[in-house]
């Protein structure tokens, strides 16, 4: 078991607030709250998607909060989603800037007549956060798709 150094109440509060931003992202995605999801990002955010984590060339490279709208609206094609956030690690934390990584299993259900399908994607996010007016936001989010599994549902 690793030893942990004591942290200040302020650092503990920042760590919790950052985790809440990560969880709010998943919550908003599953509730189709694109405006709420976009509000978690800085206006000049950088959002990069790697649909194949082994390919260094991004599938999508966006440079503003407004550019996120069609990405989040794309979730509407699913009948239901569940984004289960697993471990998250903060690598660096200063008074107004932090970096970290979060894992997520994203479940996407599609319905076509009586046919139902499930797509599960294993996602990793490399994040840069900034604290603005006392609130933590994503300044950059890099989404890596490690694997995808698709199957019929009964």
CSV table of C-alpha atoms in Angstrom, one decimal:
chain,number,residue,atom,x,y,z
A,1,UNK,CA,0.0,0.0,0.0
A,2,UNK,CA,1.4,3.4,-0.9
A,3,UNK,CA,1.7,6.2,1.6
A,4,UNK,CA,-0.1,9.4,1.0
A,5,UNK,CA,1.1,12.8,2.2
A,6,UNK,CA,-1.3,15.0,4.1
A,7,UNK,CA,-3.1,17.4,1.9
A,8,UNK,CA,-4.6,20.7,2.8
A,9,UNK,CA,-8.4,21.2,3.0
A,10,UNK,CA,-8.1,23.4,-0.1
A,11,UNK,CA,-6.4,20.7,-2.1
A,12,UNK,CA,-8.9,18.1,-1.0
A,13,UNK,CA,-11.7,20.5,-2.1
A,14,UNK,CA,-10.0,21.1,-5.5
A,15,UNK,CA,-9.6,17.3,-6.0
A,16,UNK,CA,-13.2,16.7,-5.2
A,17,UNK,CA,-14.4,19.6,-7.5
A,18,UNK,CA,-12.3,18.2,-10.4
A,19,UNK,CA,-13.8,14.7,-9.9
A,20,UNK,CA,-17.3,16.3,-9.9
A,21,UNK,CA,-16.5,18.0,-13.3
A,22,UNK,CA,-15.5,14.6,-14.7
A,23,UNK,CA,-18.7,13.0,-13.4
A,24,UNK,CA,-20.9,15.9,-14.5
A,25,UNK,CA,-19.6,15.4,-18.1
A,26,UNK,CA,-20.9,11.8,-18.0
A,27,UNK,CA,-24.1,12.7,-16.3
A,28,UNK,CA,-24.9,15.4,-18.9
A,29,UNK,CA,-24.1,13.0,-21.7
A,30,UNK,CA,-26.6,10.4,-20.4
A,31,UNK,CA,-29.3,13.1,-19.8
A,32,UNK,CA,-28.7,14.6,-23.3
A,33,UNK,CA,-27.9,18.0,-21.6
A,34,UNK,CA,-25.6,19.3,-24.3
A,35,UNK,CA,-25.7,22.9,-22.8
A,36,UNK,CA,-24.8,21.6,-19.4
A,37,UNK,CA,-22.0,19.5,-20.9
A,38,UNK,CA,-20.6,22.4,-22.9
A,39,UNK,CA,-20.7,24.6,-19.7
A,40,UNK,CA,-18.0,22.4,-18.2
A,41,UNK,CA,-15.5,23.7,-20.8
A,42,UNK,CA,-13.7,27.0,-21.2
A,43,UNK,CA,-14.7,29.1,-24.1
A,44,UNK,CA,-11.4,28.4,-25.9
A,45,UNK,CA,-11.3,24.7,-25.0
A,46,UNK,CA,-9.4,22.2,-27.0
A,47,UNK,CA,-11.3,18.8,-27.5
A,48,UNK,CA,-9.5,16.0,-29.4
A,49,UNK,CA,-10.9,12.6,-30.2
A,50,UNK,CA,-8.8,9.5,-31.1
A,51,UNK,CA,-11.3,6.9,-32.3
A,52,UNK,CA,-8.3,4.5,-32.4
A,53,UNK,CA,-6.1,5.1,-29.4
A,54,UNK,CA,-3.1,3.5,-31.3
A,55,UNK,CA,-3.3,6.0,-34.1
A,56,UNK,CA,-1.6,9.3,-33.3
A,57,UNK,CA,-3.7,11.1,-35.9
A,58,UNK,CA,-6.9,12.5,-34.2
A,59,UNK,CA,-10.3,11.7,-35.7
A,60,UNK,CA,-11.6,15.1,-34.5
A,61,UNK,CA,-9.8,18.2,-33.3
A,62,UNK,CA,-12.0,21.0,-32.0
A,63,UNK,CA,-10.9,24.4,-30.7
A,64,UNK,CA,-13.9,26.1,-28.9
A,65,UNK,CA,-16.8,25.4,-26.6
A,66,UNK,CA,-19.2,26.2,-29.4
A,67,UNK,CA,-17.7,23.6,-31.7
A,68,UNK,CA,-18.7,20.9,-29.1
A,69,UNK,CA,-22.5,21.3,-29.8
A,70,UNK,CA,-22.7,18.8,-32.8
A,71,UNK,CA,-20.5,16.3,-31.0
A,72,UNK,CA,-22.7,16.2,-27.9
A,73,UNK,CA,-25.9,16.4,-30.1
A,74,UNK,CA,-24.7,13.2,-31.8
A,75,UNK,CA,-25.6,11.2,-28.7
A,76,UNK,CA,-29.3,11.7,-29.6
A,77,UNK,CA,-29.0,8.9,-32.2
A,78,UNK,CA,-28.9,6.4,-29.3
A,79,UNK,CA,-32.0,5.3,-27.5
A,80,UNK,CA,-30.0,5.2,-24.2
A,81,UNK,CA,-26.5,5.7,-22.9
A,82,UNK,CA,-24.7,5.0,-19.7
A,83,UNK,CA,-21.2,6.4,-19.1
A,84,UNK,CA,-19.7,4.6,-16.1
A,85,UNK,CA,-16.7,6.6,-14.9
A,86,UNK,CA,-14.1,4.5,-13.3
A,87,UNK,CA,-10.8,5.5,-11.8
A,88,UNK,CA,-9.6,9.0,-12.2
A,89,UNK,CA,-6.1,10.2,-11.4
A,90,UNK,CA,-4.8,13.7,-10.9
A,91,UNK,CA,-1.3,14.0,-12.1
A,92,UNK,CA,-0.6,17.6,-11.3
A,93,UNK,CA,-2.5,20.2,-9.3
A,94,UNK,CA,-1.6,23.8,-8.7
A,95,UNK,CA,-3.8,26.6,-7.5
A,96,UNK,CA,-5.6,27.2,-10.8
A,97,UNK,CA,-4.4,24.4,-13.1
A,98,UNK,CA,-4.5,20.6,-13.0
A,99,UNK,CA,-3.9,17.6,-15.3
A,100,UNK,CA,-5.4,14.1,-15.0
A,101,UNK,CA,-6.7,11.0,-16.6
A,102,UNK,CA,-10.1,9.3,-16.3
A,103,UNK,CA,-11.4,5.9,-17.5
A,104,UNK,CA,-14.9,5.4,-18.7
A,105,UNK,CA,-17.0,2.5,-20.0
A,106,UNK,CA,-19.6,4.0,-22.4
A,107,UNK,CA,-22.7,1.9,-23.1
A,108,UNK,CA,-24.8,2.9,-26.1
A,109,UNK,CA,-28.1,1.3,-27.0
A,110,UNK,CA,-29.7,1.6,-30.4
A,111,UNK,CA,-33.2,0.4,-31.3
A,112,UNK,CA,-34.2,-0.3,-34.9
A,113,UNK,CA,-37.8,-1.7,-34.9
A,114,UNK,CA,-37.6,-4.8,-32.6
A,115,UNK,CA,-33.8,-5.0,-33.0
A,116,UNK,CA,-31.8,-3.7,-30.1
A,117,UNK,CA,-28.0,-3.4,-30.1
A,118,UNK,CA,-25.4,-2.5,-27.5
A,119,UNK,CA,-22.1,-0.9,-28.2
A,120,UNK,CA,-19.6,-0.6,-25.3
A,121,UNK,CA,-16.6,1.6,-25.7
A,122,UNK,CA,-13.6,1.7,-23.3
A,123,UNK,CA,-12.6,5.3,-23.1
A,124,UNK,CA,-9.7,7.2,-21.6
A,125,UNK,CA,-9.6,10.9,-21.2
A,126,UNK,CA,-6.4,13.0,-20.7
A,127,UNK,CA,-7.6,16.2,-19.2
A,128,UNK,CA,-6.2,19.7,-18.5
A,129,UNK,CA,-8.4,21.7,-16.0
A,130,UNK,CA,-8.3,25.4,-15.1
A,131,UNK,CA,-9.9,27.1,-12.2
A,132,UNK,CA,-11.8,30.2,-13.3
A,133,UNK,CA,-13.8,32.3,-10.9
A,134,UNK,CA,-13.6,29.6,-8.3
A,135,UNK,CA,-14.9,26.8,-10.6
A,136,UNK,CA,-12.9,24.0,-12.3
A,137,UNK,CA,-13.4,23.6,-16.1
A,138,UNK,CA,-12.0,21.5,-18.8
A,139,UNK,CA,-9.4,23.5,-20.8
A,140,UNK,CA,-8.4,20.5,-22.9
A,141,UNK,CA,-9.9,17.0,-23.2
A,142,UNK,CA,-8.3,14.3,-25.2
A,143,UNK,CA,-10.6,11.3,-25.7
A,144,UNK,CA,-9.0,7.9,-26.6
A,145,UNK,CA,-11.1,4.9,-27.6
A,146,UNK,CA,-9.1,1.8,-26.5
A,147,UNK,CA,-11.7,-0.8,-27.7
A,148,UNK,CA,-15.3,-1.2,-28.8
A,149,UNK,CA,-17.6,-4.2,-28.5
A,150,UNK,CA,-20.9,-4.4,-30.3
A,151,UNK,CA,-23.6,-7.1,-29.8
A,152,UNK,CA,-27.3,-7.7,-30.2
A,153,UNK,CA,-29.5,-7.3,-27.1
A,154,UNK,CA,-32.4,-9.6,-26.3
